[in-house]
PDB file of C-alpha atoms in Angstrom:
ATOM      1  CA  MET A   1     -75.254 -55.688  10.080  1.00  0.00           C
ATOM      2  CA  THR A   2     -71.921 -55.178  11.038  1.00  0.00           C
ATOM      3  CA  SER A   3     -70.175 -58.268  11.877  1.00  0.00           C
ATOM      4  CA  LYS A   4     -68.059 -58.388  15.409  1.00  0.00           C
ATOM      5  CA  VAL A   5     -64.259 -59.415  14.559  1.00  0.00           C
ATOM      6  CA  THR A   6     -62.138 -61.014  17.142  1.00  0.00           C
ATOM      7  CA  HIS A   7     -58.647 -61.076  17.380  1.00  0.00           C
ATOM      8  CA  ARG A   8     -56.522 -63.300  19.541  1.00  0.00           C
ATOM      9  CA  ILE A   9     -53.261 -62.156  20.855  1.00  0.00           C
ATOM     10  CA  ARG A  10     -50.879 -64.745  22.092  1.00  0.00           C
ATOM     11  CA  LEU A  11     -48.645 -63.367  25.421  1.00  0.00           C
ATOM     12  CA  PRO A  12     -45.024 -64.177  25.919  1.00  0.00           C
ATOM     13  CA  ALA A  13     -44.678 -67.253  28.228  1.00  0.00           C
ATOM     14  CA  ALA A  14     -43.144 -64.738  30.737  1.00  0.00           C
ATOM     15  CA  LEU A  15     -46.473 -62.555  30.959  1.00  0.00           C
ATOM     16  CA  SER A  16     -48.848 -65.613  30.871  1.00  0.00           C
ATOM     17  CA  ASN A  17     -49.269 -65.930  34.476  1.00  0.00           C
ATOM     18  CA  VAL A  18     -49.917 -62.331  35.166  1.00  0.00           C
ATOM     19  CA  ARG A  19     -53.109 -61.383  36.406  1.00  0.00           C
ATOM     20  CA  CYS A  20     -54.811 -58.184  36.944  1.00  0.00           C
ATOM     21  CA  SER A  21     -56.710 -57.355  40.138  1.00  0.00           C
ATOM     22  CA  THR A  22     -58.313 -54.588  41.494  1.00  0.00           C
ATOM     23  CA  SER A  23     -57.546 -55.022  44.878  1.00  0.00           C
ATOM     24  CA  ASN A  24     -55.079 -52.875  46.392  1.00  0.00           C
ATOM     25  CA  GLU A  25     -54.300 -54.850  49.483  1.00  0.00           C
ATOM     26  CA  ASN A  26     -50.768 -56.133  48.283  1.00  0.00           C
ATOM     27  CA  ILE A  27     -49.702 -52.550  47.520  1.00  0.00           C
ATOM     28  CA  PRO A  28     -47.799 -50.766  50.267  1.00  0.00           C
ATOM     29  CA  CYS A  29     -49.200 -47.189  51.250  1.00  0.00           C
ATOM     30  CA  HIS A  30     -46.852 -44.748  52.528  1.00  0.00           C
ATOM     31  CA  THR A  31     -48.734 -42.284  54.930  1.00  0.00           C
ATOM     32  CA  THR A  32     -47.887 -38.408  54.972  1.00  0.00           C
ATOM     33  CA  ASP A  33     -46.764 -39.002  58.682  1.00  0.00           C
ATOM     34  CA  GLN A  34     -43.986 -41.521  57.197  1.00  0.00           C
ATOM     35  CA  PHE A  35     -42.764 -39.199  54.745  1.00  0.00           C
ATOM     36  CA  SER A  36     -42.688 -36.387  57.597  1.00  0.00           C
ATOM     37  CA  ALA A  37     -40.588 -38.777  59.676  1.00  0.00           C
ATOM     38  CA  ALA A  38     -38.108 -39.351  57.175  1.00  0.00           C
ATOM     39  CA  ALA A  39     -37.703 -35.769  56.116  1.00  0.00           C
ATOM     40  CA  ASP A  40     -37.249 -35.134  59.578  1.00  0.00           C
ATOM     41  CA  SER A  41     -34.808 -37.630  60.038  1.00  0.00           C
ATOM     42  CA  ASN A  42     -32.740 -36.419  56.812  1.00  0.00           C
ATOM     43  CA  ALA A  43     -32.774 -32.884  58.474  1.00  0.00           C
ATOM     44  CA  ALA A  44     -31.288 -33.875  61.832  1.00  0.00           C
ATOM     45  CA  GLN A  45     -28.674 -35.564  60.001  1.00  0.00           C
ATOM     46  CA  LEU A  46     -27.728 -32.579  57.891  1.00  0.00           C
ATOM     47  CA  ARG A  47     -27.642 -30.190  60.852  1.00  0.00           C
ATOM     48  CA  ALA A  48     -25.508 -32.664  62.588  1.00  0.00           C
ATOM     49  CA  SER A  49     -23.146 -32.771  59.751  1.00  0.00           C
ATOM     50  CA  GLN A  50     -23.238 -29.301  59.413  1.00  0.00           C
ATOM     51  CA  GLU A  51     -22.534 -28.812  62.907  1.00  0.00           C
ATOM     52  CA  MET A  52     -19.514 -31.357  62.797  1.00  0.00           C
ATOM     53  CA  LEU A  53     -18.055 -29.535  59.963  1.00  0.00           C
ATOM     54  CA  ALA A  54     -18.242 -25.863  61.921  1.00  0.00           C
ATOM     55  CA  MET A  55     -16.696 -27.529  64.951  1.00  0.00           C
ATOM     56  CA  LEU A  56     -14.008 -29.125  62.798  1.00  0.00           C
ATOM     57  CA  GLU A  57     -13.358 -25.824  61.384  1.00  0.00           C
ATOM     58  CA  GLY A  58     -13.109 -24.124  64.536  1.00  0.00           C
ATOM     59  CA  ILE A  59     -10.420 -26.413  65.788  1.00  0.00           C
ATOM     60  CA  ARG A  60      -8.542 -25.882  62.558  1.00  0.00           C
ATOM     61  CA  GLU A  61      -8.701 -21.863  63.042  1.00  0.00           C
ATOM     62  CA  SER A  62      -7.769 -22.420  66.649  1.00  0.00           C
ATOM     63  CA  VAL A  63      -4.663 -24.721  65.520  1.00  0.00           C
ATOM     64  CA  CYS A  64      -3.597 -21.793  62.740  1.00  0.00           C
ATOM     65  CA  GLU A  65      -3.994 -19.342  65.592  1.00  0.00           C
ATOM     66  CA  LEU A  66      -1.995 -21.415  68.037  1.00  0.00           C
ATOM     67  CA  GLU A  67       0.810 -21.972  65.413  1.00  0.00           C
ATOM     68  CA  VAL A  68       0.495 -18.297  64.421  1.00  0.00           C
ATOM     69  CA  ARG A  69       1.370 -17.376  68.283  1.00  0.00           C
ATOM     70  CA  ARG A  70       4.196 -20.220  68.345  1.00  0.00           C
ATOM     71  CA  GLN A  71       5.855 -18.900  65.519  1.00  0.00           C
ATOM     72  CA  ALA A  72       5.540 -15.213  66.751  1.00  0.00           C
ATOM     73  CA  SER A  73       7.461 -16.468  70.053  1.00  0.00           C
ATOM     74  CA  LEU A  74       9.658 -18.588  68.511  1.00  0.00           C
ATOM     75  CA  ASN A  75      10.870 -15.512  66.290  1.00  0.00           C
ATOM     76  CA  GLU A  76      11.019 -13.120  69.231  1.00  0.00           C
ATOM     77  CA  LEU A  77      13.396 -15.656  71.201  1.00  0.00           C
ATOM     78  CA  GLN A  78      15.658 -16.259  67.869  1.00  0.00           C
ATOM     79  CA  GLN A  79      16.097 -12.287  67.793  1.00  0.00           C
ATOM     80  CA  LEU A  80      16.571 -12.034  71.194  1.00  0.00           C
ATOM     81  CA  ALA A  81      19.225 -14.777  71.167  1.00  0.00           C
ATOM     82  CA  ILE A  82      21.065 -12.875  68.167  1.00  0.00           C
ATOM     83  CA  GLU A  83      20.972  -9.495  70.481  1.00  0.00           C
ATOM     84  CA  LEU A  84      22.376 -11.408  73.172  1.00  0.00           C
ATOM     85  CA  ALA A  85      24.890 -13.185  71.204  1.00  0.00           C
ATOM     86  CA  VAL A  86      26.082  -9.573  69.705  1.00  0.00           C
ATOM     87  CA  ALA A  87      26.370  -8.262  72.798  1.00  0.00           C
ATOM     88  CA  ALA A  88      28.400 -11.311  74.355  1.00  0.00           C
ATOM     89  CA  THR A  89      30.361 -10.520  71.142  1.00  0.00           C
ATOM     90  CA  ALA A  90      30.897  -6.894  71.792  1.00  0.00           C
ATOM     91  CA  LYS A  91      31.975  -7.812  75.381  1.00  0.00           C
ATOM     92  CA  LEU A  92      34.174 -10.374  74.729  1.00  0.00           C
ATOM     93  CA  THR A  93      35.835  -8.407  72.167  1.00  0.00           C
ATOM     94  CA  GLY A  94      36.292  -5.276  74.451  1.00  0.00           C
ATOM     95  CA  CYS A  95      38.088  -7.871  76.973  1.00  0.00           C
ATOM     96  CA  VAL A  96      40.317  -8.905  74.328  1.00  0.00           C
ATOM     97  CA  ILE A  97      41.168  -5.565  73.340  1.00  0.00           C
ATOM     98  CA  GLU A  98      41.889  -4.323  76.461  1.00  0.00           C
ATOM     99  CA  ALA A  99      44.280  -7.282  76.786  1.00  0.00           C
ATOM    100  CA  ASN A 100      46.019  -6.283  74.083  1.00  0.00           C
ATOM    101  CA  GLN A 101      45.178  -9.555  72.119  1.00  0.00           C
ATOM    102  CA  HIS A 102      43.673  -7.974  69.050  1.00  0.00           C
ATOM    103  CA  ASP A 103      45.040  -8.528  65.644  1.00  0.00           C
ATOM    104  CA  MET A 104      45.784  -4.668  64.784  1.00  0.00           C
ATOM    105  CA  VAL A 105      48.321  -5.651  62.053  1.00  0.00           C
ATOM    106  CA  GLY A 106      46.337  -8.010  60.033  1.00  0.00           C
ATOM    107  CA  LEU A 107      43.563  -5.286  60.466  1.00  0.00           C
ATOM    108  CA  ILE A 108      46.080  -2.789  59.092  1.00  0.00           C
ATOM    109  CA  ARG A 109      47.254  -5.344  56.487  1.00  0.00           C
ATOM    110  CA  SER A 110      43.949  -5.947  54.995  1.00  0.00           C
ATOM    111  CA  LEU A 111      43.005  -2.366  55.027  1.00  0.00           C
ATOM    112  CA  THR A 112      46.138  -1.445  53.090  1.00  0.00           C
ATOM    113  CA  THR A 113      46.569  -4.481  50.956  1.00  0.00           C
ATOM    114  CA  ASP A 114      45.691  -2.761  47.492  1.00  0.00           C
ATOM    115  CA  LEU A 115      47.607   0.194  48.270  1.00  0.00           C
ATOM    116  CA  VAL A 116      50.535   0.656  45.258  1.00  0.00           C
ATOM    117  CA  PRO A 117      54.003   0.373  47.272  1.00  0.00           C
ATOM    118  CA  ALA A 118      55.075   3.589  46.306  1.00  0.00           C
ATOM    119  CA  GLN A 119      51.908   5.404  47.348  1.00  0.00           C
ATOM    120  CA  SER A 120      51.796   7.340  50.389  1.00  0.00           C
ATOM    121  CA  ALA A 121      49.293   7.238  53.358  1.00  0.00           C
ATOM    122  CA  VAL A 122      48.473   8.485  56.667  1.00  0.00           C
ATOM    123  CA  LEU A 123      47.128   5.835  59.059  1.00  0.00           C
ATOM    124  CA  TYR A 124      45.257   7.065  62.172  1.00  0.00           C
ATOM    125  CA  LEU A 125      45.109   4.577  65.479  1.00  0.00           C
ATOM    126  CA  HIS A 126      44.121   5.160  68.951  1.00  0.00           C
ATOM    127  CA  PRO A 127      47.364   5.971  70.884  1.00  0.00           C
ATOM    128  CA  HIS A 128      47.443   2.305  72.804  1.00  0.00           C
ATOM    129  CA  ASP A 129      47.051   0.843  69.320  1.00  0.00           C
ATOM    130  CA  MET A 130      49.457   2.555  67.678  1.00  0.00           C
ATOM    131  CA  ASP A 131      52.040   1.603  70.433  1.00  0.00           C
ATOM    132  CA  LEU A 132      50.972  -1.681  70.386  1.00  0.00           C
ATOM    133  CA  VAL A 133      51.526  -1.851  66.445  1.00  0.00           C
ATOM    134  CA  ARG A 134      54.648  -0.446  66.632  1.00  0.00           C
ATOM    135  CA  GLU A 135      55.992  -3.175  69.157  1.00  0.00           C
ATOM    136  CA  LEU A 136      54.515  -5.847  66.774  1.00  0.00           C
ATOM    137  CA  THR A 137      56.087  -4.331  63.645  1.00  0.00           C
ATOM    138  CA  SER A 138      59.439  -3.584  65.268  1.00  0.00           C
ATOM    139  CA  GLU A 139      61.332  -6.611  63.442  1.00  0.00           C
ATOM    140  CA  GLU A 140      62.431  -5.930  60.204  1.00  0.00           C
ATOM    141  CA  GLU A 141      60.230  -8.897  58.709  1.00  0.00           C
ATOM    142  CA  LYS A 142      56.695  -7.485  60.106  1.00  0.00           C
ATOM    143  CA  LYS A 143      57.399  -3.925  59.563  1.00  0.00           C
ATOM    144  CA  LEU A 144      54.826  -1.935  57.495  1.00  0.00           C
ATOM    145  CA  PRO A 145      55.843  -0.287  54.209  1.00  0.00           C
ATOM    146  CA  ASP A 146      57.854   3.205  54.643  1.00  0.00           C
ATOM    147  CA  SER A 147      55.207   4.704  52.762  1.00  0.00           C
ATOM    148  CA  ILE A 148      52.440   4.326  55.351  1.00  0.00           C
ATOM    149  CA  GLN A 149      52.929   7.036  58.421  1.00  0.00           C
ATOM    150  CA  LEU A 150      51.292   6.143  62.188  1.00  0.00           C
ATOM    151  CA  ARG A 151      49.609   8.761  63.879  1.00  0.00           C
ATOM    152  CA  PRO A 152      47.603   8.824  66.761  1.00  0.00           C
ATOM    153  CA  ASN A 153      44.063   9.899  67.215  1.00  0.00           C
ATOM    154  CA  SER A 154      42.389   9.444  70.528  1.00  0.00           C
ATOM    155  CA  GLN A 155      38.982   9.782  69.168  1.00  0.00           C
ATOM    156  CA  LEU A 156      38.995   6.632  67.572  1.00  0.00           C
ATOM    157  CA  ALA A 157      38.018   3.697  69.361  1.00  0.00           C
ATOM    158  CA  ARG A 158      40.420   0.858  70.052  1.00  0.00           C
ATOM    159  CA  GLY A 159      40.655  -1.453  67.650  1.00  0.00           C
ATOM    160  CA  SER A 160      39.569   0.937  64.877  1.00  0.00           C
ATOM    161  CA  CYS A 161      41.730   2.668  62.482  1.00  0.00           C
ATOM    162  CA  ARG A 162      41.354   5.178  59.543  1.00  0.00           C
ATOM    163  CA  LEU A 163      43.869   5.486  56.651  1.00  0.00           C
ATOM    164  CA  ASP A 164      43.907   8.826  54.473  1.00  0.00           C
ATOM    165  CA  GLU A 165      45.454   8.126  50.942  1.00  0.00           C
ATOM    166  CA  SER A 166      47.353  10.493  49.039  1.00  0.00           C
ATOM    167  CA  THR A 167      44.759  10.692  46.499  1.00  0.00           C
ATOM    168  CA  GLY A 168      42.321  11.957  49.116  1.00  0.00           C
ATOM    169  CA  GLN A 169      40.411   8.737  49.293  1.00  0.00           C
ATOM    170  CA  ILE A 170      39.658   7.632  53.201  1.00  0.00           C
ATOM    171  CA  ARG A 171      39.071   4.150  54.453  1.00  0.00           C
ATOM    172  CA  ILE A 172      37.988   3.469  57.638  1.00  0.00           C
ATOM    173  CA  SER A 173      37.567   0.511  60.065  1.00  0.00           C
ATOM    174  CA  GLU A 174      35.682   1.008  63.137  1.00  0.00           C
ATOM    175  CA  ILE A 175      34.829  -1.868  65.715  1.00  0.00           C
ATOM    176  CA  SER A 176      31.205  -0.870  66.148  1.00  0.00           C
ATOM    177  CA  HIS A 177      30.678  -0.961  62.422  1.00  0.00           C
ATOM    178  CA  ARG A 178      32.236  -4.633  62.356  1.00  0.00           C
ATOM    179  CA  LEU A 179      30.032  -5.913  65.065  1.00  0.00           C
ATOM    180  CA  ALA A 180      26.871  -4.103  63.296  1.00  0.00           C
ATOM    181  CA  GLU A 181      28.091  -5.830  60.025  1.00  0.00           C
ATOM    182  CA  ILE A 182      28.440  -9.471  61.869  1.00  0.00           C
ATOM    183  CA  ARG A 183      24.505  -8.560  63.658  1.00  0.00           C
ATOM    184  CA  THR A 184      23.402  -8.017  60.316  1.00  0.00           C
ATOM    185  CA  GLU A 185      24.688 -11.119  58.723  1.00  0.00           C
ATOM    186  CA  TRP A 186      23.346 -13.241  61.425  1.00  0.00           C
ATOM    187  CA  LEU A 187      19.555 -11.532  61.153  1.00  0.00           C
ATOM    188  CA  GLU A 188      20.024 -12.569  57.115  1.00  0.00           C
ATOM    189  CA  ASP A 189      20.762 -16.009  58.284  1.00  0.00           C
ATOM    190  CA  LEU A 190      17.958 -16.372  60.972  1.00  0.00           C
ATOM    191  CA  LYS A 191      15.554 -14.882  58.436  1.00  0.00           C
ATOM    192  CA  HIS A 192      16.767 -17.524  55.739  1.00  0.00           C
ATOM    193  CA  ALA A 193      16.186 -20.416  58.504  1.00  0.00           C
ATOM    194  CA  GLN A 194      12.912 -19.152  59.628  1.00  0.00           C
ATOM    195  CA  THR A 195      11.576 -18.797  55.801  1.00  0.00           C
ATOM    196  CA  GLU A 196      12.997 -22.640  54.980  1.00  0.00           C
ATOM    197  CA  ARG A 197      11.531 -24.161  58.457  1.00  0.00           C
ATOM    198  CA  ARG A 198       7.979 -22.623  57.864  1.00  0.00           C
ATOM    199  CA  ASN A 199       8.153 -23.955  54.126  1.00  0.00           C
ATOM    200  CA  ALA A 200       9.251 -27.293  55.446  1.00  0.00           C
ATOM    201  CA  GLU A 201       6.296 -27.238  58.490  1.00  0.00           C
ATOM    202  CA  ARG A 202       3.686 -26.565  55.836  1.00  0.00           C
ATOM    203  CA  ASN A 203       4.679 -29.028  53.562  1.00  0.00           C
ATOM    204  CA  ALA A 204       4.583 -31.958  56.339  1.00  0.00           C
ATOM    205  CA  HIS A 205       1.714 -30.774  58.263  1.00  0.00           C
ATOM    206  CA  PRO A 206      -0.638 -28.875  55.883  1.00  0.00           C
ATOM    207  CA  LEU A 207      -3.748 -27.459  57.379  1.00  0.00           C
ATOM    208  CA  GLN A 208      -6.800 -27.428  54.874  1.00  0.00           C
ATOM    209  CA  ARG A 209     -10.082 -25.668  55.333  1.00  0.00           C
ATOM    210  CA  PHE A 210     -12.971 -27.515  55.399  1.00  0.00           C
ATOM    211  CA  PRO A 211     -15.181 -27.424  52.557  1.00  0.00           C
ATOM    212  CA  ASP A 212     -18.318 -25.624  53.203  1.00  0.00           C
ATOM    213  CA  ARG A 213     -21.419 -27.542  51.979  1.00  0.00           C
ATOM    214  CA  ARG A 214     -23.997 -25.681  53.419  1.00  0.00           C
ATOM    215  CA  GLY A 215     -24.830 -24.316  50.025  1.00  0.00           C
ATOM    216  CA  THR A 216     -24.857 -27.375  48.300  1.00  0.00           C
ATOM    217  CA  ALA A 217     -27.128 -29.361  51.056  1.00  0.00           C
TER     218      ALA A 217
END
């Protein structure tokens, strides 16, 4: 005959008052409707967040488009300002030339500064400019080198000259070319200034794209 052995188990003090119950009256029960309502609420919040992100992204794109248009308009205005400045410079230069106030002697000296003193050359000028140069260099201390001969050429515009050296080299200084060089220099300066301005504005007010969280929602 097998004897029944009973073992006593001593529970910790923290568990000594625990009672097991088969009743479920104190256990909360979530119904299917409650889970469905919570899911619908989360989905609505997600849709609202996505709509907000889409709206902000649309605003960002609109601001970027306006900035591009502003930059284009500003560039056009600056380009126009340079063209007007060049035209005004050409007009003013023409008035100065007509008044015989242009520095033809200075132009000639800059064109002949590296000539060998004994090297002969022929300098062609507009007839009016040649008369002006002869008048301005009539004094002994202002005379041009004797190796340079002045000859008139009515095909040259006033303010222009051509130097034919005995070596066969020809140097030409035309007023139109000098104005074109001024225009090119101003345009280069404008391009450099525009680049610096765009970099400064980009660093000061960066427009970043809003992250698209739809793929991770």
